[in-house]
Tab-separated table of C-alpha atoms in Angstrom:
chain	number	residue	atom	x	y	z
A	112	UNK	CA	-6.256	42.546	-2.017
A	113	UNK	CA	-4.645	39.982	0.287
A	114	UNK	CA	-6.782	37.084	-0.921
A	115	UNK	CA	-8.229	36.583	2.569
A	116	UNK	CA	-11.944	37.217	2.835
A	117	UNK	CA	-14.000	37.916	5.925
A	118	UNK	CA	-17.727	38.209	6.399
A	119	UNK	CA	-19.597	40.164	7.480
A	120	UNK	CA	-17.801	43.503	7.227
A	121	UNK	CA	-19.936	45.081	9.901
A	122	UNK	CA	-22.048	43.602	12.650
A	123	UNK	CA	-24.241	45.386	15.162
A	124	UNK	CA	-25.800	43.342	17.917
A	125	UNK	CA	-26.965	43.540	21.521
A	126	UNK	CA	-25.391	42.425	24.750
A	127	UNK	CA	-25.959	38.778	25.534
A	128	UNK	CA	-26.236	37.758	21.902
A	129	UNK	CA	-24.093	35.351	19.905
A	130	UNK	CA	-22.432	36.025	16.553
A	131	UNK	CA	-20.298	34.086	14.090
A	132	UNK	CA	-17.508	35.627	12.068
A	133	UNK	CA	-16.267	33.839	8.989
A	134	UNK	CA	-12.864	33.791	7.334
A	135	UNK	CA	-11.678	32.213	4.102
A	136	UNK	CA	-7.889	31.982	3.827
A	137	UNK	CA	-5.819	32.504	0.715
A	138	UNK	CA	-5.855	29.593	-1.643
A	139	UNK	CA	-3.382	26.996	-0.436
A	140	UNK	CA	-2.812	28.483	3.016
A	141	UNK	CA	-3.266	25.960	5.804
A	142	UNK	CA	-2.903	28.250	8.774
A	143	UNK	CA	-5.528	30.707	10.004
A	144	UNK	CA	-5.117	33.226	12.802
A	145	UNK	CA	-7.677	35.377	14.584
A	146	UNK	CA	-6.885	38.772	16.118
A	147	UNK	CA	-8.862	41.386	17.992
A	148	UNK	CA	-8.120	45.109	17.749
A	149	UNK	CA	-9.681	47.533	20.191
A	150	UNK	CA	-8.807	50.963	21.491
A	151	UNK	CA	-8.504	49.620	25.044
A	152	UNK	CA	-6.336	46.584	24.421
A	153	UNK	CA	-4.685	47.207	21.087
A	154	UNK	CA	-3.993	44.260	18.822
A	155	UNK	CA	-4.265	40.869	20.469
A	156	UNK	CA	-3.717	37.383	19.112
A	157	UNK	CA	-6.688	35.137	19.846
A	158	UNK	CA	-6.096	31.733	18.288
A	159	UNK	CA	-4.405	29.873	15.435
A	160	UNK	CA	-5.537	26.830	13.502
A	161	UNK	CA	-3.428	24.748	11.196
A	162	UNK	CA	-5.063	22.330	8.787
A	163	UNK	CA	-8.081	21.920	10.991
A	164	UNK	CA	-6.341	21.643	14.334
A	165	UNK	CA	-5.830	24.236	17.025
A	166	UNK	CA	-2.154	25.175	17.008
A	167	UNK	CA	-1.793	28.123	19.392
A	168	UNK	CA	-4.001	29.926	21.813
A	169	UNK	CA	-3.752	33.477	23.040
A	170	UNK	CA	-5.929	35.785	25.047
A	171	UNK	CA	-9.182	34.258	23.916
A	172	UNK	CA	-12.074	34.452	26.336
A	173	UNK	CA	-13.976	31.310	27.287
A	174	UNK	CA	-17.080	32.887	25.717
A	175	UNK	CA	-15.256	32.799	22.379
A	176	UNK	CA	-14.549	29.713	20.336
A	177	UNK	CA	-13.216	28.988	16.893
A	178	UNK	CA	-12.837	26.154	14.456
A	179	UNK	CA	-11.327	25.448	11.083
A	180	UNK	CA	-13.298	23.299	8.688
A	181	UNK	CA	-12.053	20.697	6.165
A	182	UNK	CA	-12.233	23.260	3.367
A	183	UNK	CA	-9.897	25.406	5.556
A	184	UNK	CA	-12.292	28.253	6.178
A	185	UNK	CA	-12.580	29.272	9.791
A	186	UNK	CA	-15.275	30.639	12.041
A	187	UNK	CA	-14.961	32.618	15.246
A	188	UNK	CA	-17.968	32.327	17.534
A	189	UNK	CA	-18.552	35.013	20.136
A	190	UNK	CA	-21.261	34.413	22.698
A	191	UNK	CA	-22.796	36.213	25.681
A	192	UNK	CA	-21.539	39.395	24.129
A	193	UNK	CA	-20.555	42.317	26.301
A	194	UNK	CA	-20.033	45.964	25.452
A	195	UNK	CA	-16.279	45.440	25.759
A	196	UNK	CA	-16.304	42.914	22.938
A	197	UNK	CA	-16.848	45.724	20.470
A	198	UNK	CA	-13.747	45.678	18.303
A	199	UNK	CA	-12.289	44.916	14.929
A	200	UNK	CA	-11.708	41.229	14.390
A	201	UNK	CA	-9.134	40.245	11.813
A	202	UNK	CA	-8.233	36.901	10.463
A	203	UNK	CA	-4.973	36.178	8.701
A	204	UNK	CA	-3.580	33.210	6.854
A	205	UNK	CA	-0.166	31.844	6.054
A	206	UNK	CA	1.076	28.796	4.243
A	207	UNK	CA	2.660	26.930	7.119
A	208	UNK	CA	2.537	29.110	10.214
A	209	UNK	CA	5.989	30.664	10.277
A	210	UNK	CA	5.994	32.989	7.319
A	211	UNK	CA	4.243	36.121	6.202
A	212	UNK	CA	0.662	36.453	7.372
A	213	UNK	CA	-1.909	37.912	5.019
A	214	UNK	CA	-4.722	39.751	6.715
A	215	UNK	CA	-8.350	39.946	5.748
A	216	UNK	CA	-10.279	43.246	5.724
A	217	UNK	CA	-11.721	42.603	9.168
A	218	UNK	CA	-15.154	42.486	10.758
A	219	UNK	CA	-16.183	45.490	12.794
A	220	UNK	CA	-18.355	44.357	15.693
A	221	UNK	CA	-20.423	46.793	17.679
A	222	UNK	CA	-22.217	45.522	20.769
A	223	UNK	CA	-24.945	47.823	22.039
B	81	UNK	CA	5.285	36.977	30.036
B	82	UNK	CA	6.447	38.488	26.777
B	83	UNK	CA	6.209	42.264	26.694
B	84	UNK	CA	6.765	44.350	23.575
B	85	UNK	CA	7.518	48.033	23.719
B	86	UNK	CA	7.547	50.290	20.698
B	87	UNK	CA	8.813	53.803	20.613
B	88	UNK	CA	8.040	56.407	19.779
B	89	UNK	CA	4.270	56.030	19.774
B	90	UNK	CA	3.816	59.111	17.635
B	91	UNK	CA	6.212	60.463	15.077
B	92	UNK	CA	5.866	63.519	12.897
B	93	UNK	CA	8.456	63.822	10.179
B	94	UNK	CA	9.298	66.132	7.370
B	95	UNK	CA	9.464	64.660	3.904
B	96	UNK	CA	12.974	63.703	2.960
B	97	UNK	CA	14.136	63.046	6.519
B	98	UNK	CA	15.292	59.782	8.061
B	99	UNK	CA	14.040	58.239	11.250
B	100	UNK	CA	13.992	54.966	13.196
B	101	UNK	CA	11.234	53.178	15.082
B	102	UNK	CA	12.329	50.870	17.880
B	103	UNK	CA	10.787	47.620	19.069
B	104	UNK	CA	12.092	46.132	22.313
B	105	UNK	CA	10.884	42.821	23.717
B	106	UNK	CA	11.389	41.086	27.003
B	107	UNK	CA	11.978	37.370	26.314
B	108	UNK	CA	13.768	35.269	23.732
B	109	UNK	CA	12.082	34.944	20.370
B	110	UNK	CA	13.074	33.637	16.971
B	111	UNK	CA	10.610	35.640	14.890
B	112	UNK	CA	9.579	39.238	14.637
B	113	UNK	CA	7.053	40.825	12.304
B	114	UNK	CA	6.525	44.372	11.129
B	115	UNK	CA	3.109	45.473	9.882
B	116	UNK	CA	1.628	48.620	8.453
B	117	UNK	CA	-1.948	49.770	9.043
B	118	UNK	CA	-3.587	52.665	7.236
B	119	UNK	CA	-6.482	54.419	9.000
B	120	UNK	CA	-9.628	52.306	8.861
B	121	UNK	CA	-7.843	49.520	7.017
B	122	UNK	CA	-6.445	46.099	7.719
B	123	UNK	CA	-2.854	45.159	8.425
B	124	UNK	CA	-0.285	44.717	5.709
B	125	UNK	CA	2.732	42.545	6.353
B	126	UNK	CA	6.006	44.365	5.755
B	127	UNK	CA	8.751	42.104	7.041
B	128	UNK	CA	9.333	38.803	8.812
B	129	UNK	CA	12.702	38.642	10.567
B	130	UNK	CA	13.827	35.142	11.466
B	131	UNK	CA	17.372	35.284	12.772
B	132	UNK	CA	19.850	37.398	14.622
B	133	UNK	CA	21.347	40.022	12.369
B	134	UNK	CA	18.550	39.690	9.814
B	135	UNK	CA	18.111	42.781	7.689
B	136	UNK	CA	15.363	43.259	5.146
B	137	UNK	CA	14.648	46.225	2.920
B	138	UNK	CA	11.694	47.240	0.834
B	139	UNK	CA	11.757	50.644	-0.782
B	140	UNK	CA	12.365	53.304	1.849
B	141	UNK	CA	11.888	50.900	4.760
B	142	UNK	CA	14.580	48.720	6.289
B	143	UNK	CA	14.089	46.397	9.234
B	144	UNK	CA	16.721	44.700	11.341
B	145	UNK	CA	16.762	42.282	14.236
B	146	UNK	CA	19.226	41.884	17.108
B	147	UNK	CA	18.041	38.895	19.132
B	148	UNK	CA	20.756	39.305	21.734
B	149	UNK	CA	19.649	42.832	22.514
B	150	UNK	CA	15.991	41.834	21.972
B	151	UNK	CA	15.620	44.793	19.678
B	152	UNK	CA	14.309	45.385	16.205
B	153	UNK	CA	14.422	48.627	14.294
B	154	UNK	CA	12.411	49.926	11.378
B	155	UNK	CA	14.391	52.603	9.582
B	156	UNK	CA	12.711	55.065	7.282
B	157	UNK	CA	14.849	56.705	4.640
B	158	UNK	CA	13.895	59.951	2.911
B	159	UNK	CA	10.304	59.810	4.103
B	160	UNK	CA	7.451	60.551	1.722
B	161	UNK	CA	3.815	61.330	2.515
B	162	UNK	CA	2.683	57.866	1.372
B	163	UNK	CA	4.505	56.336	4.327
B	164	UNK	CA	2.087	57.980	6.760
B	165	UNK	CA	0.472	55.073	8.640
B	166	UNK	CA	0.659	53.172	11.907
B	167	UNK	CA	3.463	50.627	12.145
B	168	UNK	CA	3.307	47.657	14.473
B	169	UNK	CA	5.924	45.167	15.488
B	170	UNK	CA	4.851	41.750	16.724
B	171	UNK	CA	7.054	39.213	18.468
B	172	UNK	CA	6.427	35.474	18.246
B	173	UNK	CA	6.368	33.398	21.425
B	174	UNK	CA	8.982	30.653	21.401
B	175	UNK	CA	6.959	28.536	23.819
B	176	UNK	CA	3.651	28.901	21.996
B	177	UNK	CA	4.288	28.720	18.284
B	178	UNK	CA	1.848	30.855	16.365
B	179	UNK	CA	1.156	33.254	19.193
B	180	UNK	CA	2.572	36.736	18.870
B	181	UNK	CA	2.424	39.826	21.037
B	182	UNK	CA	2.060	43.228	19.414
B	183	UNK	CA	3.559	46.542	20.314
B	184	UNK	CA	1.251	49.508	20.753
B	185	UNK	CA	2.103	50.827	17.309
B	186	UNK	CA	3.868	53.924	16.049
B	187	UNK	CA	1.705	56.446	14.231
B	188	UNK	CA	3.825	58.133	11.611
B	189	UNK	CA	2.825	61.376	9.951
B	190	UNK	CA	4.990	62.641	7.122
B	191	UNK	CA	4.532	66.316	6.380
B	192	UNK	CA	5.544	68.108	3.190
């Protein structure tokens, strides 16, 4: 158990809908990362937050947004969902942003 | 644009044998990560390599980094079945701290 929690574990929704994925980092970790893993595109970095502020941005679509709240949990919002958004979404946390990242169990999203 | 190439993509080994997985990348970076992923599971951090010549070892796995050659290796010594998994390297972007690009992964199968 990495200490990072993600909810929900599974999510099935329809095209055009909006979903929110939630991540709670390990106690004391200030940095949260979001990743997408799909068969087509492999593992991709989406975005990083550090202590509530966006720190780095990757291949995140404009339909996707994220935030990190004062209690350090983070949410990834996916809107206008398309079939191609079906993937595993992982969050990870680290203490300062340069060290070991601890990954959550992931949320499996299926868009029908 | 940073590109990361792992090889081989698939590796079948006999127990007790040694082998090396290679991770080449295209632009300067000061951090490289190795991860393990079991089927249907999340990622587990194995190593973070921070400087040229860095070598880290954990059990039967040893990782090294040559920043001048833009190459990292993950060496497996005397493989055992429990090492069967997919191994990913990820290279941090110097110009976008927090962002990393993943290799396609090496799926290792260790046979008795």
